[in-house]
Every structure is written in structure tokens, then in C-alpha cells.
Coordinates of C-alpha atoms in Angstrom, one line a residue:
Chain A
M1 CA 100.0 47.6 134.4
A2 CA 100.3 46.6 137.8
T3 CA 104.2 45.9 136.7
A4 CA 105.4 49.3 135.8
S5 CA 103.4 51.2 138.9
S6 CA 106.0 49.4 141.6
N7 CA 109.2 49.8 139.0
I8 CA 108.7 53.3 138.8
K9 CA 110.8 55.4 140.3
G10 CA 113.7 52.3 138.4
F11 CA 112.0 53.4 135.9
Y12 CA 112.1 57.0 136.2
R13 CA 115.9 58.3 137.5
Q14 CA 114.7 60.8 140.2
K15 CA 118.8 61.2 140.1
K16 CA 119.5 64.9 140.2
K17 CA 122.9 66.0 139.7
E18 CA 124.5 68.9 142.1
S19 CA 123.4 72.1 139.6
G20 CA 121.6 75.0 140.2
I21 CA 122.6 78.0 141.6
R22 CA 123.2 77.4 145.4
K23 CA 124.3 81.1 147.3
P24 CA 126.6 80.9 150.3
T25 CA 124.4 82.9 152.5
S26 CA 120.4 83.6 152.1
T27 CA 118.4 86.1 154.6
K28 CA 114.8 85.3 153.0
S29 CA 115.1 81.3 153.3
D30 CA 111.6 79.9 152.7
K31 CA 110.8 82.8 150.4
S32 CA 112.1 82.8 148.0
S33 CA 110.2 83.2 144.3
L34 CA 111.4 81.2 141.0
L35 CA 110.3 83.8 139.3
H36 CA 112.9 86.1 140.7
A37 CA 115.3 84.1 139.9
A38 CA 117.0 85.6 137.1
T39 CA 116.3 88.7 138.3
L40 CA 117.7 88.7 141.3
G41 CA 119.9 86.1 142.0
S42 CA 121.6 87.2 145.4
D43 CA 118.1 86.6 147.0
F44 CA 117.4 83.3 145.6
T45 CA 117.1 79.9 147.3
P46 CA 116.7 76.8 145.6
P47 CA 114.6 74.0 147.3
S48 CA 116.9 71.8 149.1
A49 CA 116.0 69.5 146.1
L50 CA 118.2 70.8 144.1
V51 CA 120.9 72.0 146.5
S52 CA 123.9 69.0 147.2
H53 CA 124.1 67.7 150.8
G54 CA 126.8 66.2 152.6
S55 CA 130.6 65.5 150.2
P56 CA 130.9 67.4 147.3
D57 CA 130.3 64.8 143.9
L58 CA 133.4 65.1 142.7
K59 CA 132.3 64.4 139.1
D60 CA 131.1 67.2 138.8
D61 CA 131.0 69.0 135.1
Y62 CA 131.8 72.3 136.8
D63 CA 134.0 73.4 140.2
K64 CA 134.2 75.9 142.1
N65 CA 135.4 78.9 139.4
E66 CA 132.5 77.8 137.0
D67 CA 130.1 78.9 140.1
V68 CA 131.6 82.0 140.9
L69 CA 131.2 82.8 137.1
R70 CA 127.9 81.9 137.2
Q71 CA 126.4 84.1 140.6
F72 CA 128.1 86.6 138.1
D73 CA 126.4 85.5 135.4
M74 CA 122.7 86.1 137.3
N75 CA 124.0 89.0 139.0
S76 CA 120.9 91.9 137.7
A77 CA 123.5 94.1 138.5
Y78 CA 125.8 94.1 135.4
G79 CA 122.7 93.2 133.4
P80 CA 121.8 90.6 130.8
C81 CA 123.8 88.1 130.0
L82 CA 122.6 86.2 127.3
G83 CA 124.2 86.8 123.8
M84 CA 127.8 88.3 125.0
S85 CA 131.0 86.3 126.4
R86 CA 131.7 86.9 130.3
L87 CA 134.7 88.7 129.7
A88 CA 132.9 91.7 127.6
R89 CA 129.9 91.8 130.4
W90 CA 132.5 91.7 132.8
E91 CA 134.2 94.9 130.6
R92 CA 130.9 97.0 130.1
A93 CA 129.8 96.5 133.8
Q94 CA 133.8 97.6 134.1
R95 CA 133.8 100.7 131.7
L96 CA 129.8 101.4 133.2
G97 CA 131.5 102.2 136.4
L98 CA 130.1 99.1 138.2
N99 CA 133.2 97.6 139.6
P100 CA 132.7 93.7 139.2
P101 CA 135.3 92.0 140.9
K102 CA 138.1 91.7 140.6
E103 CA 138.4 87.8 140.6
I104 CA 136.2 87.3 137.4
E105 CA 138.6 89.1 135.3
G106 CA 141.4 86.9 136.6
L107 CA 139.6 84.1 136.4
L108 CA 137.8 84.5 132.4
K109 CA 142.1 85.6 130.9
G110 CA 143.4 83.0 133.8
T111 CA 141.8 79.9 134.3
K112 CA 140.5 77.4 131.6
V113 CA 136.5 77.7 131.8
R114 CA 134.0 79.2 129.6
S115 CA 133.8 81.7 128.1
E116 CA 130.1 81.7 127.2
C117 CA 127.6 82.6 129.9
L118 CA 125.4 79.9 131.5
W119 CA 122.6 79.5 129.3
D120 CA 124.5 80.1 126.0
G121 CA 123.5 77.4 123.7
C122 CA 120.4 76.6 125.9
I123 CA 118.5 79.5 124.8
Chain B
M1 CA 150.3 144.0 65.7
T2 CA 149.7 143.9 69.5
A3 CA 148.1 140.8 70.4
M4 CA 144.9 140.6 71.7
E5 CA 144.9 141.0 75.4
I6 CA 141.7 138.8 77.1
D7 CA 140.4 139.8 80.3
T8 CA 141.6 138.5 83.0
E9 CA 138.6 137.4 85.1
K10 CA 138.7 138.1 88.8
N11 CA 138.6 134.3 90.7
I12 CA 136.3 134.2 93.2
Q13 CA 137.8 132.3 96.1
R14 CA 135.5 129.7 98.0
K15 CA 136.0 129.9 101.7
H16 CA 137.1 127.0 104.5
S17 CA 136.9 125.6 107.1
T18 CA 138.0 123.0 109.4
Y19 CA 135.6 119.7 109.1
Q20 CA 135.7 116.7 111.4
S21 CA 133.7 113.8 111.3
L22 CA 132.5 112.5 114.6
D23 CA 130.1 109.4 113.6
K24 CA 132.9 106.6 114.7
T25 CA 130.1 105.7 117.5
F26 CA 127.7 104.6 115.0
D27 CA 130.1 102.6 113.1
I28 CA 129.1 99.3 112.9
Q29 CA 131.8 97.4 111.5
N30 CA 133.4 96.3 114.6
E31 CA 130.4 94.2 116.0
I32 CA 129.7 90.8 115.9
Y33 CA 126.2 89.4 115.9
R34 CA 126.7 86.5 118.6
G35 CA 123.2 86.0 119.0
Q36 CA 122.5 88.4 121.2
Q37 CA 118.6 90.5 122.2
Y38 CA 117.8 93.9 123.1
S39 CA 117.7 94.0 126.1
Q40 CA 121.5 94.1 126.3
I41 CA 120.8 97.5 124.7
Y42 CA 118.0 98.5 127.1
F43 CA 121.0 97.7 130.0
A44 CA 123.1 100.3 128.7
R45 CA 120.4 103.2 128.0
L46 CA 119.0 102.6 131.2
H47 CA 122.3 102.1 133.8
T48 CA 123.6 105.8 131.8
M49 CA 120.5 107.7 132.2
R50 CA 119.8 106.1 135.3
T51 CA 123.7 107.5 136.7
L52 CA 122.7 110.4 135.5
L53 CA 119.7 111.2 136.6
Y54 CA 120.4 109.9 140.0
S55 CA 123.3 112.7 140.0
L56 CA 120.9 115.0 138.9
V57 CA 117.6 114.2 141.3
T58 CA 119.2 115.8 144.1
H59 CA 119.2 118.8 143.2
W60 CA 115.3 118.5 142.4
K61 CA 114.6 116.8 145.2
P62 CA 116.7 116.4 147.9
H63 CA 114.8 115.6 150.9
V64 CA 112.9 112.9 148.9
P65 CA 114.2 108.9 148.8
V66 CA 115.2 107.4 146.0
C67 CA 114.5 103.9 145.7
T68 CA 113.8 100.8 142.5
V69 CA 110.9 99.8 141.8
L70 CA 111.0 96.5 143.8
G71 CA 111.2 99.0 146.6
L72 CA 108.6 100.9 146.6
E73 CA 106.4 101.1 149.3
E74 CA 102.6 102.3 149.2
G75 CA 102.0 105.2 150.5
K76 CA 105.4 106.7 150.9
E77 CA 106.6 109.5 148.7
C78 CA 110.2 108.8 146.5
I79 CA 111.6 108.9 143.5
I80 CA 111.9 106.6 141.0
V81 CA 114.2 106.0 137.5
G82 CA 113.4 103.7 134.8
T83 CA 112.6 102.9 131.3
L84 CA 109.4 104.4 130.3
Y85 CA 106.5 101.9 128.8
K86 CA 104.3 102.7 126.7
H87 CA 101.2 100.0 126.5
M88 CA 98.7 101.3 123.5
Q89 CA 96.3 98.7 122.2
L90 CA 96.3 100.1 118.8
K91 CA 100.4 99.5 118.1
P92 CA 100.5 97.3 115.8
C93 CA 101.4 93.6 116.9
V94 CA 102.3 90.6 114.9
L95 CA 100.1 88.2 116.8
D96 CA 96.9 90.0 115.1
E97 CA 97.6 88.2 112.3
Y98 CA 96.8 85.1 114.2
S99 CA 93.5 85.9 116.4
K100 CA 90.6 84.3 115.4
E101 CA 88.0 87.8 115.7
R102 CA 89.0 90.1 113.3
S103 CA 88.2 93.3 115.7
A104 CA 86.1 96.8 114.1
V105 CA 89.7 98.2 113.9
P106 CA 91.8 97.7 111.1
L107 CA 95.1 96.2 112.0
V108 CA 97.0 98.3 110.7
K109 CA 95.8 102.5 110.8
P110 CA 99.4 104.1 108.6
H111 CA 99.9 107.6 110.0
N112 CA 99.1 106.9 114.4
F113 CA 98.2 104.9 116.8
M114 CA 97.4 106.5 119.2
H115 CA 94.5 105.9 121.3
P116 CA 93.2 107.7 124.8
D117 CA 93.0 104.3 126.6
D118 CA 96.5 104.3 126.5
H119 CA 99.3 104.5 129.4
L120 CA 102.2 104.6 130.7
V121 CA 104.3 102.1 132.9
L122 CA 108.3 102.4 134.2
E123 CA 110.5 99.6 134.6
D124 CA 113.6 99.0 135.5
E125 CA 116.1 95.5 136.1
S126 CA 113.9 94.4 139.4
G127 CA 110.2 94.7 138.2
R128 CA 107.7 97.5 136.5
V129 CA 104.6 99.5 137.5
K130 CA 102.1 101.3 135.7
L131 CA 101.8 104.8 135.8
G132 CA 98.8 106.7 137.1
G133 CA 97.8 110.7 137.9
T134 CA 97.3 113.6 135.6
V135 CA 100.3 114.4 135.3
L136 CA 102.1 112.5 133.1
S137 CA 100.2 112.5 129.8
P138 CA 100.7 109.1 128.3
S139 CA 100.4 111.1 124.8
T140 CA 103.9 113.4 124.7
Y141 CA 106.1 109.7 126.0
V142 CA 106.6 106.8 123.9
T143 CA 108.1 103.4 124.9
G144 CA 112.3 103.7 125.2
G145 CA 112.5 107.0 127.3
V146 CA 114.1 107.4 130.6
I147 CA 113.4 109.9 133.2
A148 CA 112.6 110.2 137.1
L149 CA 108.9 110.5 138.8
H150 CA 108.2 111.7 142.4
G151 CA 105.4 110.1 143.1
K152 CA 103.7 107.2 145.3
E153 CA 102.3 103.8 145.1
T154 CA 98.5 103.4 145.9
T155 CA 96.6 100.4 147.4
A156 CA 96.2 99.5 143.8
G157 CA 99.8 98.9 142.7
D158 CA 100.3 102.2 140.5
F159 CA 102.3 104.5 140.8
L160 CA 100.3 107.7 141.4
V161 CA 103.3 110.5 139.9
L162 CA 103.3 114.3 141.5
D163 CA 106.4 115.1 139.5
V164 CA 108.2 114.7 136.7
F165 CA 112.3 115.1 136.3
E166 CA 114.2 114.5 132.5
A167 CA 117.3 114.6 131.5
G168 CA 117.2 118.1 130.0
L169 CA 119.6 119.3 127.7
A170 CA 123.2 117.7 128.0
P171 CA 126.7 120.0 128.5
Q172 CA 127.5 121.8 125.6
I173 CA 130.8 123.0 124.6
V174 CA 131.1 126.2 123.7
P175 CA 132.2 127.2 120.3
Q176 CA 135.0 129.6 120.0
L177 CA 133.0 131.0 116.5
K178 CA 136.6 132.2 115.7
S179 CA 135.1 134.0 112.1
R180 CA 133.4 136.8 112.3
E181 CA 132.4 136.3 108.3
D182 CA 129.9 134.9 107.2
K183 CA 129.8 131.1 106.3
Y184 CA 127.4 128.9 105.2
V185 CA 126.5 125.3 104.9
V186 CA 123.6 124.0 103.4
F187 CA 121.2 121.3 104.0
I188 CA 119.4 119.5 101.2
S189 CA 117.2 116.5 101.8
G190 CA 114.2 114.4 99.9
V191 CA 116.4 114.3 96.5
S192 CA 114.6 111.4 95.4
V193 CA 116.5 111.6 92.2
G194 CA 114.8 108.6 90.0
S195 CA 111.8 109.4 91.7
S196 CA 108.2 110.5 89.7
T197 CA 108.0 113.7 91.8
S198 CA 111.2 114.7 91.5
N199 CA 112.4 117.6 89.1
P200 CA 115.7 117.1 87.8
L201 CA 116.2 120.8 86.8
Q202 CA 115.6 121.7 90.3
F203 CA 118.3 119.9 91.3
Q204 CA 121.1 120.6 88.3
L205 CA 119.9 124.5 89.6
L206 CA 120.8 123.6 92.9
V207 CA 123.5 122.2 92.3
D208 CA 124.6 125.1 89.7
H209 CA 124.0 127.5 92.5
I210 CA 125.8 126.3 94.8
T211 CA 129.0 125.5 92.3
G212 CA 128.6 129.2 91.7
H213 CA 127.8 128.5 87.8
L214 CA 124.7 130.8 88.0
G215 CA 124.2 134.5 88.1
D216 CA 126.6 137.5 88.3
E217 CA 129.7 138.0 90.3
Q218 CA 127.5 139.1 93.4
E219 CA 125.6 135.9 93.3
Q220 CA 128.8 134.8 93.0
G221 CA 130.3 135.7 96.1
I222 CA 127.8 134.6 97.4
A223 CA 127.6 131.0 96.5
A224 CA 131.6 131.0 97.8
E225 CA 130.1 131.7 101.6
I226 CA 129.2 128.1 101.4
V227 CA 131.6 126.1 103.2
H228 CA 129.7 123.0 103.6
V229 CA 126.6 121.0 101.8
V230 CA 124.9 117.9 103.7
F231 CA 122.4 115.9 102.0
A232 CA 119.8 114.1 104.4
G233 CA 119.0 110.7 103.6
N234 CA 116.5 110.3 100.7
S235 CA 118.7 111.4 97.5
V236 CA 117.8 108.6 95.3
E237 CA 114.4 106.5 94.7
I238 CA 115.0 103.3 92.9
P239 CA 112.0 101.7 91.4
L240 CA 110.0 99.8 93.4
G241 CA 108.4 98.0 91.2
L242 CA 111.7 96.1 89.8
L243 CA 112.9 95.0 93.9
N244 CA 110.6 92.2 94.0
G245 CA 112.9 89.9 95.1
Q246 CA 112.8 88.4 90.5
N247 CA 116.1 88.4 88.8
L248 CA 116.1 91.2 86.8
A249 CA 115.9 92.0 82.8
S250 CA 119.3 93.3 82.0
K251 CA 117.2 96.6 80.8
D252 CA 115.3 96.6 83.8
Q253 CA 119.4 96.5 85.8
S254 CA 120.2 99.9 84.4
R255 CA 117.0 100.8 85.4
V256 CA 117.6 100.0 89.1
S257 CA 121.0 101.8 88.7
E258 CA 120.5 104.8 86.4
A259 CA 119.5 106.7 89.8
V260 CA 122.5 106.9 91.3
Q261 CA 124.7 107.4 88.1
V262 CA 122.8 110.3 88.0
L263 CA 122.9 111.3 91.7
D264 CA 127.4 110.6 91.1
I265 CA 127.1 113.1 88.0
L266 CA 125.6 115.6 90.5
L267 CA 127.5 114.8 93.7
S268 CA 131.0 115.4 91.4
Q269 CA 129.7 118.4 90.5
I270 CA 129.5 120.1 94.1
A271 CA 132.8 117.8 95.2
V272 CA 134.8 119.7 92.9
G273 CA 134.6 122.7 95.3
V274 CA 133.0 121.8 98.0
S275 CA 133.0 119.2 100.6
V276 CA 130.2 117.3 100.5
D277 CA 128.8 114.5 103.0
I278 CA 125.7 112.0 101.9
M279 CA 123.7 110.4 104.5
P280 CA 121.5 107.7 104.0
G281 CA 117.8 107.5 104.0
S282 CA 115.0 105.3 104.5
N283 CA 114.8 104.4 101.0
D284 CA 118.7 105.0 100.2
P285 CA 120.2 101.4 99.1
A286 CA 121.2 101.0 102.5
N287 CA 120.7 99.0 105.5
F288 CA 117.8 99.6 107.5
A289 CA 118.0 99.5 111.2
L290 CA 119.7 102.3 112.4
P291 CA 122.3 103.7 112.9
Q292 CA 122.2 103.2 109.0
Q293 CA 126.2 102.6 107.4
P294 CA 127.3 105.0 105.4
L295 CA 126.8 104.6 101.5
N296 CA 129.1 102.1 99.8
R297 CA 131.6 104.1 98.1
C298 CA 131.3 101.6 94.8
L299 CA 127.6 104.0 94.3
F300 CA 129.9 106.8 93.8
P301 CA 132.7 105.7 91.5
G302 CA 133.1 109.4 90.4
S303 CA 132.7 111.6 93.8
R304 CA 134.5 109.5 95.6
T305 CA 137.8 110.3 94.0
F306 CA 137.3 113.5 95.7
N307 CA 138.9 113.4 99.6
T308 CA 136.0 116.5 99.9
F309 CA 133.3 113.7 99.1
N310 CA 132.2 111.8 102.6
S311 CA 129.9 109.1 102.4
C312 CA 128.5 109.5 106.5
T313 CA 126.2 107.7 108.6
N314 CA 122.6 107.9 109.7
P315 CA 122.4 109.6 112.6
H316 CA 125.3 112.1 111.6
C317 CA 127.6 114.0 114.3
F318 CA 130.0 116.6 112.9
E319 CA 132.1 120.0 114.0
L320 CA 132.4 122.8 111.2
D321 CA 134.8 124.8 112.7
G322 CA 133.9 124.5 116.5
V323 CA 130.1 124.3 116.4
R324 CA 129.1 120.9 116.5
F325 CA 125.8 119.5 114.0
L326 CA 123.8 116.2 114.8
G327 CA 121.3 115.2 112.8
T328 CA 119.2 112.5 111.2
S329 CA 117.3 111.5 108.4
G330 CA 114.1 111.0 109.7
Q331 CA 113.5 108.2 110.7
N332 CA 113.4 109.0 114.5
I333 CA 110.9 111.6 114.4
D334 CA 109.2 110.2 112.2
D335 CA 108.4 107.2 114.3
L336 CA 107.8 109.5 117.4
K337 CA 104.9 111.3 115.5
K338 CA 103.6 107.8 115.4
Y339 CA 102.6 107.2 118.6
S340 CA 102.8 110.6 120.1
E341 CA 102.0 113.4 119.8
A342 CA 103.1 117.0 119.4
R343 CA 103.5 120.3 117.5
D344 CA 105.3 120.5 115.2
E345 CA 108.3 118.4 114.1
L346 CA 110.8 121.0 116.3
E347 CA 108.7 120.0 119.4
F348 CA 109.4 115.9 118.5
M349 CA 112.9 117.1 118.5
E350 CA 113.1 119.3 120.9
R351 CA 112.2 116.4 123.1
T352 CA 114.2 113.6 122.1
L353 CA 117.2 116.3 123.0
K354 CA 115.3 116.3 126.7
W355 CA 115.2 113.1 126.7
R356 CA 119.6 112.6 125.5
H357 CA 118.4 110.2 123.6
L358 CA 118.0 110.7 120.1
A359 CA 115.4 107.2 118.6
P360 CA 113.8 106.3 122.2
T361 CA 111.3 104.1 120.5
A362 CA 113.9 102.6 118.5
P363 CA 114.3 99.8 119.4
N364 CA 110.4 98.6 120.3
T365 CA 109.3 100.0 116.8
L366 CA 112.8 101.4 115.0
G367 CA 114.4 99.0 113.6
C368 CA 118.3 98.8 115.5
Y369 CA 121.1 96.9 115.7
P370 CA 121.5 94.7 119.0
F371 CA 124.2 97.2 120.9
T372 CA 125.9 95.0 123.7
D373 CA 128.0 97.9 125.1
R374 CA 126.4 101.0 124.6
D375 CA 123.6 103.3 123.0
P376 CA 125.1 105.2 120.3
F377 CA 121.8 107.1 120.3
L378 CA 122.4 108.5 123.7
I379 CA 123.8 112.3 123.2
E380 CA 126.1 112.9 125.5
S381 CA 127.5 116.9 123.8
C382 CA 124.1 118.9 123.2
P383 CA 125.0 119.9 119.9
H384 CA 125.3 123.6 118.5
V385 CA 123.2 122.0 115.6
Y386 CA 120.1 119.4 115.2
F387 CA 119.0 118.6 111.9
V388 CA 116.2 116.0 110.3
G389 CA 116.0 115.5 107.3
N390 CA 113.0 114.4 105.2
Q391 CA 109.7 116.2 106.9
D392 CA 107.0 117.9 105.5
K393 CA 107.5 121.6 106.2
Y394 CA 110.5 123.6 107.1
G395 CA 110.3 124.7 110.5
T396 CA 113.7 126.9 112.7
R397 CA 113.9 128.4 116.4
I398 CA 116.7 128.4 118.6
L399 CA 116.3 126.0 121.9
E400 CA 117.9 127.5 125.6
G401 CA 118.8 124.9 127.5
S402 CA 118.4 125.8 131.7
E403 CA 122.4 125.7 131.6
G404 CA 123.0 128.3 128.8
Q405 CA 122.9 126.1 126.2
M406 CA 121.8 127.0 122.5
V407 CA 120.9 125.0 119.5
R408 CA 119.7 125.6 116.8
L409 CA 116.8 123.2 115.8
I410 CA 116.7 122.7 112.6
S411 CA 113.4 120.6 110.3
I412 CA 114.7 120.1 106.6
P413 CA 111.8 119.6 104.0
K414 CA 112.1 116.5 101.7
F415 CA 113.3 118.8 98.0
C416 CA 111.2 116.5 95.3
N417 CA 108.1 117.5 97.3
T418 CA 109.2 121.8 98.1
G419 CA 112.0 122.8 96.3
L420 CA 113.8 124.1 99.6
A421 CA 116.7 123.6 101.0
V422 CA 118.1 125.2 104.1
V423 CA 121.0 127.4 104.2
L424 CA 122.6 127.8 107.7
N425 CA 124.9 131.2 108.5
L426 CA 127.8 129.5 110.9
R427 CA 128.5 132.8 112.0
N428 CA 125.3 133.5 114.3
L429 CA 123.6 129.8 113.3
E430 CA 120.8 131.9 111.6
C431 CA 118.9 130.0 108.9
H432 CA 117.1 131.1 106.1
T433 CA 116.4 128.6 103.0
L434 CA 117.0 128.7 99.1
S435 CA 113.6 128.1 97.0
F436 CA 114.1 126.2 94.0
G437 CA 111.5 126.1 91.4
A438 CA 111.1 125.0 87.5
Q439 CA 108.0 126.0 86.5
P440 CA 106.7 125.7 82.7
S441 CA 105.0 129.6 82.1
T442 CA 102.2 127.9 82.4
L443 CA 99.7 129.1 78.9
K444 CA 97.0 131.3 78.9
T445 CA 94.4 131.6 76.7
F446 CA 92.2 134.2 76.1
N447 CA 88.3 132.7 76.0
D448 CA 85.1 135.2 74.9
A449 CA 82.9 135.4 77.9

């Protein structure tokens, strides 16, 4: 199978979409631990392979709003996100006195965004 | 010819009290299941209790810093708050069925799953830490309670507990005991109509006493002071052999509904004269998971016509003349008995009040609805009367809190086994029992020696 090995890169396309959780700033860049990703969204820095470099891909299946909402989903301070709609989770956070950012409520009630958390349908 | 005069009967009026149901938080009608798991209810529980404990620990040990589990530093004394998890090797695990080796330990021990090697772990969103030291005794605690611990991390990575802080009794609203007169509340549980151990005559005697059909004027006068009746679960027992998933023959169908029909007749006899609450229990035709929803009113075609009849949730919370009652049909305490130990049922009840949670083992080992936005079993306001049904024996005492709270704890025994009902006086919260016996007289024979 000599031919297969030479074409391996074409065989398995390595194109990775600009997905993954990106944080605007990170203090511990190399001490990231994937195990903590689900619980400490604020300290997680994904490996550089998952972060897009250069110009943004405009054909993304999600946009800035979705990114903000995903950060909200992953923030463990507001509790687990799975099994609740984002708005219900925001309202729960509000009721428990956690002061979730008002802009999230605005996004969820106003614009056309996904009402379910990022794991919905995947788990 | 003078008309004969019938002696006018003296009417004895039953006393009246104001009743208000506070069961709204246990109602799941408006809940929608969206595939959520139990992490949501644990989060609601941890967050609510932690906010409360953070405010209380500042008075407990003001100079000790508070940190999260992940923020622990070795050797540094601090306070951590989290949910307890008790690792129990004898706790039945569904995976045991699949284990290749059969150990000498039987798969399920019915009564109590404690073991000397049980250990406690404290958990919050950031992580969990094993608890060490001798201050915290695993036999007293169960999974699901939220507490604050003062201690420090050891080199082994455990948390050495130096001191424990529980939330303690919740704030209590002082009841305005307006009436200076005696008014009684009757508690019965485990009537088990339809079971082989229940004696229908005993229950009929109870109903007749409450409705004033027994005894002379004096006894009727006592019965007239009963203002409320509570059935704390297991009012019927449907023959289990019939409920095996097979289609029922028509004669079996009537057997299934017989017990409920008899109960309905007796309840309607009570409901004619006094307000009655009926709570579902573990054997009743209600849902399994807590909070159990009210028994469907279609089961009580006779009783439901009376506005004095209330089908309630389990747990049940209500106010009578300003006195706050909170109680369950027993599942919460029965589960604590399996996973921890105490002197008696009253001590288990005291612990649930001090942890401010009716059923800490839910949802771990006690079936529970997966709430997302709240934990309805958290006790926000301390009741004046706390009752638990379907226990083995009667017990009662007053529990005092650190802020002057006073709670009457009542352990209601199973009526079908003991013939005991419990009576509480609203005026002074004193308790006594009503005993009903219906033994046939024994025939004595004299034998020649």
C-alpha cells in the first residue's frame, strides 16, 4: 500500500474548522488542562491548532453572538448548562443572585440565536 | 292531648381553624423535562446553601479565609463549603451485577449499607477533596448535605477537618397563637387499607372517634376540638401480586380498586365534619419520585365533593392558625436509616432540619424529580411542627434552635401495626397518642392440672 501512505494527507483531510472555545485573554497559556475545560471555562486556552489564525472564515456556522453565548454556557459559575435552555439558565442565574451579564439576556430575547446550549443534541 | 316533645339534642359545634396549604413548591405540573440530569438540582442546592453558609461562617470563624476546593493550599488553614459525598463500599451499585467475580459480600443488604471504611468527600464545582481526621464521623453524615468545614490540606492531598459548621435551624416566624383554647390535629399514617395486617375495625373506630360517633357527651366534646386530620402516607395497600404487568382479569380489577373505594368511603365520613389532608406514601398509587404528587381526585369520588378534602403532595407543608407544619410520609428518614445511623428517628429528623434539607440523599439514593431552577426540599423557614409518617414507633420531642426556634418533632407510627394515631394540641404543641384496639376476647379454658 505504498500509494496509500503517500496520499495519506489527502486521504484524511485535516481541515479543522474554526471551532473550539476561544478566550480573548489568557494568563496561563501553557498550563492549560483539557480536563478542566468543562468546569473552568475562564482558564482554558485551547491548543493553537484549534484557534484560527489569519482572516476569519466568513462561512462559519456560528458568529460572534454565538461565541459570546458559548462562553456563557461554559462558565461554571452559572451552573451546568446541559438540559436547560440558555434563557432558563440565565434566568436561574439571575434569580440566584449571580448577576449574569445583561447583554446575554438581550441576545437571547432579541436576536436570532440558538436557544439551546452548545452541547444540546450532541450528548 | 298534648303533643309529645322530643328532647332537643344539644348540638356540639366543632371548633374552626384557618388552613393554608403551602405545597406550591412541591408541584411539578409546570415542570418540563428537557433531558436535564441531576447536576442541575445539585447546583441549585449547593449555590443556595453556600450563599447562606458564606454569610454565616463570617460569624463562626471570622479570621479564617474561605476558599474553593481547588484553591486549597497545603498546610494553610481555611474554610471550604461544598456538598458531601459519602463513599460506601456496601452501597448497591448497578455495576455489581456485571462484575465477573462474586464476592462473599451479598449484593444487596436490605437494612443498612454502612461500613467502617466509609469515607467522606467534599465537592464543589471546582473539584473534590477527601476528608480526613476524626472530627467528622462518616456514620452521621450522608451524601447530599451541604456543610462548611474548617481545616487544612495535608501532604497526602486530603483535607484534615478541624471543625464542622452546619447551617442550623432556619429562621422561624413566631406563631401568633391567637387562641387560648385547645384545638387538636390528628396524624395517622400507614393505615394500609386492603393489606392483610390492617384491621378494618380499628380504622372505623378512629373515624368514629373523630366524627364524634363514639362515647358520651364529654367524649364528643373532646372530638369536637379536633380541627384537622392528616393522613401521612400509605393509606392503601394494593395486593402486590396483582401488579405484575399482566392484564387483569375482571375479578382482579375489582380487587385492585377495592382498597381505594373503602378508603374513599371512610375519608368521606371524616370529610363531612373536619378538614382532612391525604398525602401519598411509598405504597400509594402515586408517582415514585419525590416530591410525590397529590393522589388523583378521581380515586376519591365520594370525598372530593367536600371542600374539606385536600389531596396533598409528599412532602406536605401547611399552616393552621399560623402554626407551620412540615412533614413527609417517611421516605426521607427511611433512606437516612439505610445510609447513616442515629439514636432514633427523631435524631434523623433533627439532622435534616439542621442541614436545612428535607431529603439530602435525594437524588443519590432516593428518587427525585430533576429540577433545574431550584431544590424544593431546602427548608427556608423552620416549621413549628415537623412530622414523619410510617415509622416503626411513636416518638416526639421539642427541638430548640440557636435563635430561639422551637420545633415539635413527631414520628408517626404505622397505624396498621400499632393502632396508634398522634394528636397535637395547637395551643401548646403538646402531643399525645390515641390508641385503638380491636382484639377479640380470648377464650380461656381451664385445664385440669
